């Protein structure tokens, strides 16, 4: 098994693998800092509790998660053709790429967890702002943030890889069919909720699920996406 060669292929450009997600996240974090500075100057640092509490739904952290999904897309658009060109098997590529995904998820989830801990201790960096300490990364203890962020990042990367492999395997038509099926299911679910009060109540009850069930959902999404990707990559064309 030449898994190490696949890992080296993914990490040859350190900026793309690590630097780019950190740079984009840093730009988003800087924007939140500017908001905090302006708010503190305008109010003298007083009466910012509502802003701090409201920022729990702040989605700026997705500036980090988006590029990480891009790593999953790049795995098939850039590195898969290179890997097959170098004579690596599809099995070696899928295993090595999965290892890269897991390593990325561990690395960036540690960064987010440490960032959240610092943000809590400093009460939003002394500005009553939130970037790491938001609902998407977990509002519980640090270990929950570590687990939640790991599963979220991993799911994002495998979803990106799976979607790109669908396009690779069946072209634009295949991708549109997948999107159409997803849209139909969403519309049908919304229509059923509108017409059936019992189903609507059950649907809204999902929003109040505990932390562990939501982690099960994230895990399921990641496993399904990884399975689809692993199966399709065996017949994907190197373009």
Short mmCIF file of C-alpha atoms in Angstrom, two decimals:
data_model
loop_
_atom_site.label_atom_id
_atom_site.label_comp_id
_atom_site.label_asym_id
_atom_site.label_seq_id
_atom_site.Cartn_x
_atom_site.Cartn_y
_atom_site.Cartn_z
CA UNK A 1 0.00 0.00 0.00
CA UNK A 2 1.38 3.38 -1.04
CA UNK A 3 -0.90 5.40 1.22
CA UNK A 4 2.00 7.62 2.22
CA UNK A 5 2.38 8.73 -1.40
CA UNK A 6 -1.27 9.83 -1.45
CA UNK A 7 -0.79 11.77 1.80
CA UNK A 8 2.32 13.47 0.38
CA UNK A 9 0.36 14.37 -2.74
CA UNK A 10 -2.32 16.11 -0.71
CA UNK A 11 0.13 17.93 1.55
CA UNK A 12 2.76 18.94 -1.01
CA UNK A 13 1.23 22.42 -1.15
CA UNK A 14 1.02 23.33 2.54
CA UNK A 15 -0.71 26.62 1.83
CA UNK A 16 -3.66 24.93 0.11
CA UNK A 17 -3.89 22.19 2.73
CA UNK A 18 -3.54 24.33 5.86
CA UNK A 19 -2.73 27.97 5.14
CA UNK A 20 -5.68 28.82 2.94
CA UNK A 21 -8.42 27.71 5.39
CA UNK A 22 -6.63 29.53 8.22
CA UNK A 23 -6.21 32.68 6.13
CA UNK A 24 -9.89 32.82 5.14
CA UNK A 25 -10.95 32.09 8.72
CA UNK A 26 -8.58 34.82 9.91
CA UNK A 27 -10.19 37.34 7.57
CA UNK A 28 -13.64 36.41 8.89
CA UNK A 29 -12.40 36.63 12.48
CA UNK A 30 -10.94 40.08 11.75
CA UNK A 31 -14.34 41.22 10.50
CA UNK A 32 -15.96 40.08 13.75
CA UNK A 33 -13.24 41.88 15.71
CA UNK A 34 -13.99 45.11 13.82
CA UNK A 35 -17.68 44.74 14.71
CA UNK A 36 -16.73 44.28 18.35
CA UNK A 37 -14.40 47.28 18.40
CA UNK A 38 -16.99 49.54 16.75
CA UNK A 39 -19.73 48.35 19.14
CA UNK A 40 -17.50 48.95 22.17
CA UNK A 41 -16.48 52.41 21.01
CA UNK A 42 -20.10 53.34 20.34
CA UNK A 43 -21.38 52.15 23.73
CA UNK A 44 -18.32 52.61 25.90
CA UNK A 45 -18.26 48.85 26.42
CA UNK A 46 -21.64 48.89 28.19
CA UNK A 47 -24.90 47.05 27.47
CA UNK A 48 -23.35 44.50 25.10
CA UNK A 49 -24.86 41.44 26.74
CA UNK A 50 -27.62 41.15 24.13
CA UNK A 51 -25.07 41.36 21.31
CA UNK A 52 -22.93 38.68 22.95
CA UNK A 53 -25.89 36.36 23.49
CA UNK A 54 -27.23 36.95 19.98
CA UNK A 55 -23.88 36.12 18.43
CA UNK A 56 -24.28 32.50 19.52
CA UNK A 57 -25.96 32.07 16.10
CA UNK A 58 -23.18 33.91 14.31
CA UNK A 59 -22.11 31.85 11.27
CA UNK A 60 -18.70 33.42 10.66
CA UNK A 61 -17.02 30.13 11.64
CA UNK A 62 -18.25 28.69 8.34
CA UNK A 63 -15.48 30.74 6.72
CA UNK A 64 -13.28 27.93 8.02
CA UNK A 65 -15.66 25.07 7.23
CA UNK A 66 -16.24 26.20 3.63
CA UNK A 67 -12.58 25.90 2.53
CA UNK A 68 -12.37 22.55 4.30
CA UNK A 69 -15.28 21.33 2.16
CA UNK A 70 -13.20 22.64 -0.75
CA UNK A 71 -10.45 20.22 0.27
CA UNK A 72 -12.90 17.39 -0.35
CA UNK A 73 -13.76 18.84 -3.76
CA UNK A 74 -10.08 19.35 -4.66
CA UNK A 75 -9.37 15.73 -3.74
CA UNK A 76 -11.29 14.62 -6.83
CA UNK A 77 -10.71 17.54 -9.19
CA UNK A 78 -6.96 17.94 -8.62
CA UNK A 79 -5.37 15.06 -6.75
CA UNK A 80 -7.30 12.09 -8.11
CA UNK A 81 -6.07 12.60 -11.71
CA UNK A 82 -2.53 13.07 -10.41
CA UNK A 83 -2.73 9.94 -8.27
CA UNK A 84 -3.92 7.75 -11.13
CA UNK A 85 -1.33 9.33 -13.41
CA UNK A 86 1.38 8.31 -10.95
CA UNK A 87 0.11 4.74 -11.01
CA UNK A 88 -1.58 4.74 -7.61
CA UNK A 89 -4.61 2.49 -7.33
CA UNK A 90 -8.07 3.81 -6.53
CA UNK A 91 -8.05 1.83 -3.30
CA UNK A 92 -4.77 3.46 -2.24
CA UNK A 93 -6.13 6.87 -3.17
CA UNK A 94 -9.35 6.46 -1.19
CA UNK A 95 -7.54 5.21 1.91
CA UNK A 96 -4.84 7.86 1.79
CA UNK A 97 -7.36 10.63 1.15
CA UNK A 98 -9.53 9.44 4.04
CA UNK A 99 -6.46 9.63 6.29
CA UNK A 100 -5.84 13.22 5.12
CA UNK A 101 -9.47 14.12 5.81
CA UNK A 102 -9.29 12.68 9.33
CA UNK A 103 -5.99 14.46 10.06
CA UNK A 104 -7.45 17.77 8.85
CA UNK A 105 -10.54 17.28 11.00
CA UNK A 106 -8.39 16.59 14.08
CA UNK A 107 -6.09 19.58 13.45
CA UNK A 108 -8.79 22.15 12.80
CA UNK A 109 -11.14 20.87 15.51
CA UNK A 110 -8.33 21.36 18.04
CA UNK A 111 -7.86 24.93 16.80
CA UNK A 112 -11.58 25.65 17.11
CA UNK A 113 -11.75 24.09 20.59
CA UNK A 114 -8.78 26.09 21.87
CA UNK A 115 -10.25 29.22 20.27
CA UNK A 116 -13.56 28.61 22.01
CA UNK A 117 -11.88 28.12 25.38
CA UNK A 118 -9.95 31.39 25.01
CA UNK A 119 -13.09 33.16 23.84
CA UNK A 120 -14.98 32.02 26.94
CA UNK A 121 -12.20 32.95 29.37
CA UNK A 122 -11.76 36.43 27.87
CA UNK A 123 -15.53 37.04 27.52
CA UNK A 124 -15.33 37.37 23.77
CA UNK A 125 -11.74 38.69 23.58
CA UNK A 126 -12.76 41.51 25.90
CA UNK A 127 -15.18 42.80 23.25
CA UNK A 128 -18.25 40.61 23.92
CA UNK A 129 -18.04 38.95 20.51
CA UNK A 130 -18.26 35.36 19.37
CA UNK A 131 -16.46 33.55 16.58
CA UNK A 132 -15.58 30.12 17.95
CA UNK A 133 -18.09 29.89 20.81
CA UNK A 134 -21.24 29.45 18.73
CA UNK A 135 -23.99 26.88 18.45
CA UNK A 136 -22.41 25.25 15.38
CA UNK A 137 -19.30 24.29 17.35
CA UNK A 138 -21.15 23.35 20.52
CA UNK A 139 -22.22 25.34 23.56
CA UNK A 140 -21.27 22.65 26.06
CA UNK A 141 -17.87 21.72 27.54
CA UNK A 142 -14.67 21.71 25.51
CA UNK A 143 -14.74 17.98 24.79
CA UNK A 144 -18.15 18.35 23.16
CA UNK A 145 -16.80 21.12 20.95
CA UNK A 146 -13.88 18.88 19.96
CA UNK A 147 -16.18 15.99 19.02
CA UNK A 148 -18.81 18.16 17.33
CA UNK A 149 -16.31 20.14 15.26
CA UNK A 150 -14.45 16.98 14.27
CA UNK A 151 -17.63 15.31 13.01
CA UNK A 152 -18.81 18.50 11.27
CA UNK A 153 -15.51 19.06 9.44
CA UNK A 154 -15.21 15.42 8.45
CA UNK A 155 -18.78 15.36 7.14
CA UNK A 156 -18.15 18.55 5.14
CA UNK A 157 -15.07 17.08 3.47
CA UNK A 158 -16.67 13.76 2.61
CA UNK A 159 -19.80 15.50 1.27
CA UNK A 160 -17.58 17.67 -0.94
CA UNK A 161 -15.73 14.61 -2.23
CA UNK A 162 -18.96 12.67 -2.80
CA UNK A 163 -20.66 15.50 -4.74
CA UNK A 164 -17.61 15.97 -6.94
CA UNK A 165 -17.36 12.23 -7.60
CA UNK A 166 -21.02 12.16 -8.69
CA UNK A 167 -20.19 14.90 -11.19
CA UNK A 168 -17.05 13.03 -12.23
CA UNK A 169 -18.94 9.78 -12.74
CA UNK A 170 -22.13 11.02 -14.47
CA UNK A 171 -21.34 14.58 -15.46
CA UNK A 172 -23.56 17.59 -15.00
CA UNK A 173 -26.73 15.57 -15.58
CA UNK A 174 -25.95 13.31 -12.62
CA UNK A 175 -25.28 16.29 -10.36
CA UNK A 176 -28.53 17.98 -11.41
CA UNK A 177 -30.47 14.77 -10.76
CA UNK A 178 -29.04 14.54 -7.24
CA UNK A 179 -29.91 18.18 -6.55
CA UNK A 180 -33.39 17.65 -8.02
CA UNK A 181 -33.98 14.62 -5.80
CA UNK A 182 -32.85 16.59 -2.74
CA UNK A 183 -35.14 19.48 -3.68
CA UNK A 184 -38.12 17.18 -4.22
CA UNK A 185 -37.62 15.50 -0.85
CA UNK A 186 -37.34 18.91 0.86
CA UNK A 187 -40.45 20.28 -0.85
CA UNK A 188 -42.41 17.09 -0.15
CA UNK A 189 -41.40 17.22 3.51
CA UNK A 190 -42.46 20.86 3.76
CA UNK A 191 -45.78 20.17 2.07
CA UNK A 192 -46.46 17.21 4.34
CA UNK A 193 -45.64 19.30 7.42
CA UNK A 194 -48.05 21.99 6.20
CA UNK A 195 -50.86 19.48 5.64
CA UNK A 196 -50.26 17.17 8.61
CA UNK A 197 -50.01 18.70 12.08
CA UNK A 198 -48.64 15.52 13.64
CA UNK A 199 -45.78 15.36 11.15
CA UNK A 200 -45.11 19.08 11.62
CA UNK A 201 -44.92 18.62 15.39
CA UNK A 202 -42.52 15.72 14.99
CA UNK A 203 -40.40 17.73 12.55
CA UNK A 204 -40.12 20.68 14.91
CA UNK A 205 -39.36 18.35 17.81
CA UNK A 206 -36.14 17.40 16.03
CA UNK A 207 -34.87 20.92 16.69
CA UNK A 208 -34.98 20.25 20.40
CA UNK A 209 -33.02 17.00 20.23
CA UNK A 210 -30.15 16.64 22.66
CA UNK A 211 -26.49 16.93 21.81
CA UNK A 212 -25.89 13.19 21.40
CA UNK A 213 -28.70 12.61 18.83
CA UNK A 214 -27.44 15.54 16.76
CA UNK A 215 -23.96 14.02 16.80
CA UNK A 216 -25.56 10.84 15.54
CA UNK A 217 -27.03 12.81 12.63
CA UNK A 218 -23.64 14.35 11.83
CA UNK A 219 -22.00 10.93 12.02
CA UNK A 220 -24.66 9.42 9.75
CA UNK A 221 -24.19 12.18 7.16
CA UNK A 222 -20.44 11.65 7.19
CA UNK A 223 -20.71 7.86 6.92
CA UNK A 224 -23.23 8.01 4.06
CA UNK A 225 -21.15 10.58 2.16
CA UNK A 226 -17.95 8.60 2.74
CA UNK A 227 -19.61 5.38 1.58
CA UNK A 228 -20.99 6.99 -1.58
CA UNK A 229 -17.59 8.49 -2.33
CA UNK A 230 -15.69 5.25 -1.66
CA UNK A 231 -18.01 3.27 -3.96
CA UNK A 232 -18.10 5.81 -6.80
CA UNK A 233 -14.36 6.52 -6.79
CA UNK A 234 -13.75 2.96 -7.97
CA UNK A 235 -15.38 3.83 -11.30
CA UNK A 236 -14.66 7.55 -11.45
CA UNK A 237 -12.82 8.87 -14.50
CA UNK A 238 -9.56 10.75 -14.05
CA UNK A 239 -10.27 14.08 -15.76
#
